[in-house]
């Protein structure tokens, strides 16, 4: 059965093709703008970039995270995030070239993708998790779901994965190394495809209260509390008591430090927190 598709890429600046590009399916009016943070101002001058939009701000530092938003004036809304949110490195904005997205459309798409990303390995940066579905009739919902499916395909084409969890066969593969947390913590990670996978049944903790008073102005406390609560709210972890929870799903990270902090409630050097991990790194140098 044939299962292929064509997309077009346009590069406004061929000297910096990796930091600014436009993607569109030739059969659709939905257009996507991929840009790094440093190229944000360049997007504003591109055709249709100020139409009604749904957008995504991504981080791929310690942990892959995403913020899902909507805008009635396209790229202009994202400028405020330069001041309000410093976590992201690149963004993707979607509009229609005939501006057929209305307020209801982008409201529904924002809801749809918050729910979609909450089931993936991405950490959501949204404070409002949009748990109530916008009220749309069956005719509009069919059209909006079609829009959402198309945008999800374009996101995949740009390298954004909607993979829900680590395949079970990775966890049971004898060649995969598992690293236990240092005592007294009850947690383990494994390495898979260059990712650090915090395993189900690991115990995680809310950040210690004293970290609120650190010289970082509460950044560590707020970031880790938000991640701890997100894991519970997305049903990837179940609460044990007011300050701890148990993972019921594997959770993927880009470095060992964030899972170490979650499993201890304190700042940690992840390479030292997981028994044997630093030794493995030194051997591979």
mmCIF file of C-alpha atoms in Angstrom:
data_model
loop_
_atom_site.group_PDB
_atom_site.id
_atom_site.type_symbol
_atom_site.label_atom_id
_atom_site.label_comp_id
_atom_site.label_asym_id
_atom_site.label_seq_id
_atom_site.Cartn_x
_atom_site.Cartn_y
_atom_site.Cartn_z
ATOM 1 C CA UNK A 1 0.000 0.000 0.000
ATOM 2 C CA UNK A 2 1.399 3.354 -1.019
ATOM 3 C CA UNK A 3 1.967 5.694 1.909
ATOM 4 C CA UNK A 4 3.999 8.667 0.815
ATOM 5 C CA UNK A 5 3.655 12.425 0.783
ATOM 6 C CA UNK A 6 5.384 15.476 -0.649
ATOM 7 C CA UNK A 7 6.362 18.687 1.122
ATOM 8 C CA UNK A 8 8.128 21.779 -0.156
ATOM 9 C CA UNK A 9 10.891 23.669 1.666
ATOM 10 C CA UNK A 10 11.823 27.276 1.020
ATOM 11 C CA UNK A 11 14.978 28.819 2.478
ATOM 12 C CA UNK A 12 14.808 32.630 2.773
ATOM 13 C CA UNK A 13 18.531 32.777 3.599
ATOM 14 C CA UNK A 14 20.605 30.041 1.952
ATOM 15 C CA UNK A 15 23.667 30.987 4.005
ATOM 16 C CA UNK A 16 21.777 30.077 7.181
ATOM 17 C CA UNK A 17 19.465 27.352 5.901
ATOM 18 C CA UNK A 18 19.490 25.493 9.207
ATOM 19 C CA UNK A 19 18.101 28.410 11.217
ATOM 20 C CA UNK A 20 15.247 29.662 9.032
ATOM 21 C CA UNK A 21 13.010 27.716 6.660
ATOM 22 C CA UNK A 22 9.431 27.436 5.453
ATOM 23 C CA UNK A 23 7.576 24.166 4.950
ATOM 24 C CA UNK A 24 4.327 23.546 3.079
ATOM 25 C CA UNK A 25 2.454 20.646 1.519
ATOM 26 C CA UNK A 26 1.635 21.703 -2.069
ATOM 27 C CA UNK A 27 -1.946 20.419 -1.601
ATOM 28 C CA UNK A 28 -2.610 22.482 1.537
ATOM 29 C CA UNK A 29 -2.821 26.121 2.564
ATOM 30 C CA UNK A 30 -1.146 25.402 5.914
ATOM 31 C CA UNK A 31 2.327 26.874 6.037
ATOM 32 C CA UNK A 32 4.993 26.366 8.702
ATOM 33 C CA UNK A 33 7.898 28.631 9.676
ATOM 34 C CA UNK A 34 10.870 27.059 11.435
ATOM 35 C CA UNK A 35 13.238 29.523 13.127
ATOM 36 C CA UNK A 36 15.895 29.666 15.805
ATOM 37 C CA UNK A 37 15.557 32.321 18.497
ATOM 38 C CA UNK A 38 18.153 34.550 16.832
ATOM 39 C CA UNK A 39 16.112 34.619 13.586
ATOM 40 C CA UNK A 40 12.800 35.635 15.141
ATOM 41 C CA UNK A 41 12.849 39.167 13.727
ATOM 42 C CA UNK A 42 13.515 37.805 10.238
ATOM 43 C CA UNK A 43 10.273 35.807 10.311
ATOM 44 C CA UNK A 44 8.179 38.940 10.805
ATOM 45 C CA UNK A 45 8.913 40.159 7.274
ATOM 46 C CA UNK A 46 7.950 36.853 5.639
ATOM 47 C CA UNK A 47 4.655 36.584 3.797
ATOM 48 C CA UNK A 48 1.682 35.378 5.918
ATOM 49 C CA UNK A 49 3.764 35.135 9.111
ATOM 50 C CA UNK A 50 1.454 37.591 10.894
ATOM 51 C CA UNK A 51 -1.767 35.623 10.239
ATOM 52 C CA UNK A 52 -3.700 33.756 12.928
ATOM 53 C CA UNK A 53 -1.381 31.015 14.140
ATOM 54 C CA UNK A 54 -0.652 28.119 16.435
ATOM 55 C CA UNK A 55 2.989 27.915 17.466
ATOM 56 C CA UNK A 56 5.486 25.759 19.343
ATOM 57 C CA UNK A 57 8.620 26.789 21.245
ATOM 58 C CA UNK A 58 11.096 23.965 21.795
ATOM 59 C CA UNK A 59 14.058 23.285 24.048
ATOM 60 C CA UNK A 60 16.462 20.414 23.535
ATOM 61 C CA UNK A 61 18.881 21.151 26.393
ATOM 62 C CA UNK A 62 18.750 18.974 29.553
ATOM 63 C CA UNK A 63 15.251 17.819 28.704
ATOM 64 C CA UNK A 64 13.174 18.061 25.534
ATOM 65 C CA UNK A 65 10.373 20.495 26.335
ATOM 66 C CA UNK A 66 7.759 22.448 24.403
ATOM 67 C CA UNK A 67 5.437 25.397 24.891
ATOM 68 C CA UNK A 68 2.224 25.361 22.831
ATOM 69 C CA UNK A 69 0.594 28.717 22.089
ATOM 70 C CA UNK A 70 -1.766 30.578 19.794
ATOM 71 C CA UNK A 71 -1.694 34.038 18.276
ATOM 72 C CA UNK A 72 -4.123 36.260 16.391
ATOM 73 C CA UNK A 73 -1.200 38.213 14.938
ATOM 74 C CA UNK A 74 1.260 35.471 14.133
ATOM 75 C CA UNK A 75 4.919 35.954 14.906
ATOM 76 C CA UNK A 76 4.342 39.191 16.841
ATOM 77 C CA UNK A 77 2.948 37.252 19.808
ATOM 78 C CA UNK A 78 6.128 35.227 20.129
ATOM 79 C CA UNK A 79 8.254 38.352 20.638
ATOM 80 C CA UNK A 80 6.925 38.613 24.172
ATOM 81 C CA UNK A 81 8.349 35.169 24.902
ATOM 82 C CA UNK A 82 11.857 36.531 24.431
ATOM 83 C CA UNK A 83 11.244 38.451 27.625
ATOM 84 C CA UNK A 84 8.958 36.011 29.471
ATOM 85 C CA UNK A 85 10.451 32.621 28.554
ATOM 86 C CA UNK A 86 14.141 31.903 28.155
ATOM 87 C CA UNK A 87 14.012 28.112 27.927
ATOM 88 C CA UNK A 88 13.566 27.738 24.158
ATOM 89 C CA UNK A 89 16.086 27.497 21.327
ATOM 90 C CA UNK A 90 13.836 27.157 18.277
ATOM 91 C CA UNK A 91 10.212 27.692 17.315
ATOM 92 C CA UNK A 92 7.737 26.536 14.667
ATOM 93 C CA UNK A 93 4.762 28.698 13.668
ATOM 94 C CA UNK A 94 1.805 27.487 11.570
ATOM 95 C CA UNK A 95 -0.608 29.708 9.642
ATOM 96 C CA UNK A 96 -2.776 29.382 6.552
ATOM 97 C CA UNK A 97 -1.799 31.450 3.548
ATOM 98 C CA UNK A 98 -5.408 32.625 3.133
ATOM 99 C CA UNK A 99 -5.741 33.338 6.893
ATOM 100 C CA UNK A 100 -8.613 30.854 7.211
ATOM 101 C CA UNK A 101 -7.710 30.071 10.819
ATOM 102 C CA UNK A 102 -10.064 32.010 13.078
ATOM 103 C CA UNK A 103 -9.994 32.359 16.870
ATOM 104 C CA UNK A 104 -11.922 29.127 17.351
ATOM 105 C CA UNK A 105 -9.469 27.276 15.100
ATOM 106 C CA UNK A 106 -6.347 28.307 16.965
ATOM 107 C CA UNK A 107 -8.069 27.826 20.325
ATOM 108 C CA UNK A 108 -8.896 24.238 19.401
ATOM 109 C CA UNK A 109 -5.456 23.557 17.892
ATOM 110 C CA UNK A 110 -3.748 24.830 21.029
ATOM 111 C CA UNK A 111 -5.914 22.469 23.123
ATOM 112 C CA UNK A 112 -5.299 19.552 20.728
ATOM 113 C CA UNK A 113 -1.512 19.857 20.780
ATOM 114 C CA UNK A 114 -1.233 20.385 24.540
ATOM 115 C CA UNK A 115 -3.031 17.051 24.931
ATOM 116 C CA UNK A 116 -0.945 15.425 22.181
ATOM 117 C CA UNK A 117 2.407 16.510 23.640
ATOM 118 C CA UNK A 118 1.360 15.541 27.180
ATOM 119 C CA UNK A 119 1.361 11.910 25.985
ATOM 120 C CA UNK A 120 4.892 12.139 24.586
ATOM 121 C CA UNK A 121 8.366 12.345 26.085
ATOM 122 C CA UNK A 122 8.279 16.167 25.866
ATOM 123 C CA UNK A 123 7.907 18.190 29.033
ATOM 124 C CA UNK A 124 5.201 20.828 28.599
ATOM 125 C CA UNK A 125 6.145 24.385 29.603
ATOM 126 C CA UNK A 126 2.489 25.530 29.614
ATOM 127 C CA UNK A 127 1.078 26.518 32.979
ATOM 128 C CA UNK A 128 -2.515 26.194 31.709
ATOM 129 C CA UNK A 129 -2.841 22.573 30.550
ATOM 130 C CA UNK A 130 -6.160 23.259 28.792
ATOM 131 C CA UNK A 131 -7.960 20.224 30.198
ATOM 132 C CA UNK A 132 -11.375 21.419 28.954
ATOM 133 C CA UNK A 133 -11.981 20.896 25.240
ATOM 134 C CA UNK A 134 -13.246 23.997 23.386
ATOM 135 C CA UNK A 135 -16.923 23.776 22.455
ATOM 136 C CA UNK A 136 -17.060 23.139 18.701
ATOM 137 C CA UNK A 137 -19.782 21.488 16.644
ATOM 138 C CA UNK A 138 -19.217 18.169 14.847
ATOM 139 C CA UNK A 139 -18.702 19.836 11.464
ATOM 140 C CA UNK A 140 -16.032 22.208 12.723
ATOM 141 C CA UNK A 141 -14.380 19.489 14.778
ATOM 142 C CA UNK A 142 -13.881 17.275 11.719
ATOM 143 C CA UNK A 143 -12.191 20.139 9.867
ATOM 144 C CA UNK A 144 -10.074 21.135 12.852
ATOM 145 C CA UNK A 145 -8.926 17.557 13.442
ATOM 146 C CA UNK A 146 -7.886 17.448 9.796
ATOM 147 C CA UNK A 147 -5.861 20.664 10.324
ATOM 148 C CA UNK A 148 -4.295 19.164 13.451
ATOM 149 C CA UNK A 149 -3.357 15.945 11.673
ATOM 150 C CA UNK A 150 -1.721 17.904 8.878
ATOM 151 C CA UNK A 151 0.239 20.122 11.285
ATOM 152 C CA UNK A 152 1.388 17.041 13.184
ATOM 153 C CA UNK A 153 2.696 15.565 9.926
ATOM 154 C CA UNK A 154 4.611 18.772 9.159
ATOM 155 C CA UNK A 155 6.058 18.795 12.684
ATOM 156 C CA UNK A 156 7.235 15.215 12.163
ATOM 157 C CA UNK A 157 8.778 16.272 8.833
ATOM 158 C CA UNK A 158 10.710 18.947 10.758
ATOM 159 C CA UNK A 159 12.066 16.371 13.197
ATOM 160 C CA UNK A 160 9.554 16.645 16.058
ATOM 161 C CA UNK A 161 8.662 13.174 17.318
ATOM 162 C CA UNK A 162 5.287 12.265 18.793
ATOM 163 C CA UNK A 163 6.600 8.925 20.048
ATOM 164 C CA UNK A 164 4.699 8.127 23.210
ATOM 165 C CA UNK A 165 7.194 6.009 25.131
ATOM 166 C CA UNK A 166 10.378 4.000 24.933
ATOM 167 C CA UNK A 167 9.731 0.667 23.169
ATOM 168 C CA UNK A 168 9.518 -2.212 25.649
ATOM 169 C CA UNK A 169 12.146 -4.242 23.804
ATOM 170 C CA UNK A 170 14.793 -1.615 24.608
ATOM 171 C CA UNK A 171 14.237 -2.018 28.333
ATOM 172 C CA UNK A 172 14.713 -5.788 28.232
ATOM 173 C CA UNK A 173 17.629 -5.849 25.818
ATOM 174 C CA UNK A 174 20.617 -7.447 27.565
ATOM 175 C CA UNK A 175 23.011 -5.027 25.845
ATOM 176 C CA UNK A 176 21.404 -1.982 27.443
ATOM 177 C CA UNK A 177 23.117 -0.795 30.616
ATOM 178 C CA UNK A 178 21.049 0.206 33.626
ATOM 179 C CA UNK A 179 22.431 2.628 36.225
ATOM 180 C CA UNK A 180 21.017 2.754 39.749
ATOM 181 C CA UNK A 181 20.754 5.944 41.791
ATOM 182 C CA UNK A 182 23.128 6.429 44.678
ATOM 183 C CA UNK A 183 21.820 5.505 48.126
ATOM 184 C CA UNK A 184 19.288 6.199 49.599
ATOM 185 C CA UNK A 185 17.364 7.051 46.425
ATOM 186 C CA UNK A 186 15.216 4.483 44.618
ATOM 187 C CA UNK A 187 15.553 5.073 40.887
ATOM 188 C CA UNK A 188 17.323 3.839 37.774
ATOM 189 C CA UNK A 189 18.090 5.058 34.264
ATOM 190 C CA UNK A 190 19.151 3.343 31.083
ATOM 191 C CA UNK A 191 20.821 4.646 27.947
ATOM 192 C CA UNK A 192 18.868 4.292 24.703
ATOM 193 C CA UNK A 193 19.659 5.998 21.391
ATOM 194 C CA UNK A 194 21.745 8.624 23.188
ATOM 195 C CA UNK A 195 18.922 9.441 25.618
ATOM 196 C CA UNK A 196 18.813 8.959 29.385
ATOM 197 C CA UNK A 197 15.629 7.080 30.215
ATOM 198 C CA UNK A 198 14.354 7.330 33.773
ATOM 199 C CA UNK A 199 12.606 4.025 34.338
ATOM 200 C CA UNK A 200 9.123 3.276 35.602
ATOM 201 C CA UNK A 201 8.912 2.581 39.368
ATOM 202 C CA UNK A 202 11.571 5.216 40.092
ATOM 203 C CA UNK A 203 10.661 7.484 42.997
ATOM 204 C CA UNK A 204 10.665 11.239 42.282
ATOM 205 C CA UNK A 205 10.492 14.138 44.734
ATOM 206 C CA UNK A 206 9.231 17.693 44.730
ATOM 207 C CA UNK A 207 12.154 20.137 45.104
ATOM 208 C CA UNK A 208 13.257 20.884 48.649
ATOM 209 C CA UNK A 209 11.668 24.000 50.130
ATOM 210 C CA UNK A 210 15.024 25.619 50.901
ATOM 211 C CA UNK A 211 15.787 25.842 47.167
ATOM 212 C CA UNK A 212 13.197 28.650 46.951
ATOM 213 C CA UNK A 213 15.741 30.922 48.643
ATOM 214 C CA UNK A 214 18.672 30.193 46.354
ATOM 215 C CA UNK A 215 20.431 33.056 44.623
ATOM 216 C CA UNK A 216 18.831 32.007 41.297
ATOM 217 C CA UNK A 217 15.608 33.667 42.431
ATOM 218 C CA UNK A 218 13.707 30.392 42.678
ATOM 219 C CA UNK A 219 14.446 29.243 39.115
ATOM 220 C CA UNK A 220 15.560 25.768 40.189
ATOM 221 C CA UNK A 221 12.612 25.343 42.551
ATOM 222 C CA UNK A 222 9.972 26.522 40.072
ATOM 223 C CA UNK A 223 11.365 24.503 37.149
ATOM 224 C CA UNK A 224 11.593 21.263 39.074
ATOM 225 C CA UNK A 225 8.279 21.677 40.859
ATOM 226 C CA UNK A 226 6.575 22.301 37.518
ATOM 227 C CA UNK A 227 8.157 19.171 36.013
ATOM 228 C CA UNK A 228 7.267 17.086 39.094
ATOM 229 C CA UNK A 229 3.627 18.243 38.944
ATOM 230 C CA UNK A 230 3.434 17.738 35.162
ATOM 231 C CA UNK A 231 4.438 14.103 35.487
ATOM 232 C CA UNK A 232 1.625 13.579 37.984
ATOM 233 C CA UNK A 233 -0.951 15.604 36.016
ATOM 234 C CA UNK A 234 -0.167 13.693 32.798
ATOM 235 C CA UNK A 235 -0.585 10.356 34.622
ATOM 236 C CA UNK A 236 3.046 9.397 34.128
ATOM 237 C CA UNK A 237 3.485 9.273 37.900
ATOM 238 C CA UNK A 238 1.262 8.615 40.918
ATOM 239 C CA UNK A 239 1.572 10.463 44.214
ATOM 240 C CA UNK A 240 2.846 8.572 47.223
ATOM 241 C CA UNK A 241 2.520 11.478 49.646
ATOM 242 C CA UNK A 242 2.688 15.285 49.558
ATOM 243 C CA UNK A 243 6.308 15.362 48.441
ATOM 244 C CA UNK A 244 6.944 12.199 46.452
ATOM 245 C CA UNK A 245 5.569 10.117 43.609
ATOM 246 C CA UNK A 246 6.311 6.922 41.680
ATOM 247 C CA UNK A 247 6.767 6.863 37.915
ATOM 248 C CA UNK A 248 4.478 4.495 36.061
ATOM 249 C CA UNK A 249 6.017 5.244 32.641
ATOM 250 C CA UNK A 250 9.564 5.574 31.372
ATOM 251 C CA UNK A 251 10.538 9.233 30.877
ATOM 252 C CA UNK A 252 13.241 10.410 28.469
ATOM 253 C CA UNK A 253 15.890 13.091 29.106
ATOM 254 C CA UNK A 254 18.809 14.527 27.142
ATOM 255 C CA UNK A 255 21.228 14.550 30.087
ATOM 256 C CA UNK A 256 21.511 12.647 33.393
ATOM 257 C CA UNK A 257 21.223 15.703 35.655
ATOM 258 C CA UNK A 258 17.524 16.523 35.340
ATOM 259 C CA UNK A 259 16.381 12.992 36.264
ATOM 260 C CA UNK A 260 18.894 13.026 39.129
ATOM 261 C CA UNK A 261 17.355 16.262 40.434
ATOM 262 C CA UNK A 262 13.841 14.847 40.119
ATOM 263 C CA UNK A 263 14.828 11.718 42.007
ATOM 264 C CA UNK A 264 16.438 13.613 44.868
ATOM 265 C CA UNK A 265 14.632 16.970 45.059
ATOM 266 C CA UNK A 266 18.044 18.661 45.060
ATOM 267 C CA UNK A 267 20.629 19.966 42.589
ATOM 268 C CA UNK A 268 22.806 17.128 41.368
ATOM 269 C CA UNK A 269 25.662 16.308 39.035
ATOM 270 C CA UNK A 270 23.931 13.573 37.074
ATOM 271 C CA UNK A 271 27.163 11.877 36.059
ATOM 272 C CA UNK A 272 27.999 11.325 39.723
ATOM 273 C CA UNK A 273 24.455 10.571 40.922
ATOM 274 C CA UNK A 274 24.002 7.397 38.861
ATOM 275 C CA UNK A 275 26.321 4.623 40.013
ATOM 276 C CA UNK A 276 28.815 3.676 37.300
ATOM 277 C CA UNK A 277 27.726 6.317 34.790
ATOM 278 C CA UNK A 278 30.762 8.573 35.165
ATOM 279 C CA UNK A 279 33.070 5.575 34.922
ATOM 280 C CA UNK A 280 31.405 4.578 31.666
ATOM 281 C CA UNK A 281 31.859 8.100 30.298
ATOM 282 C CA UNK A 282 35.559 8.141 31.216
ATOM 283 C CA UNK A 283 36.137 4.797 29.530
ATOM 284 C CA UNK A 284 34.576 6.064 26.315
ATOM 285 C CA UNK A 285 36.689 9.218 26.128
#
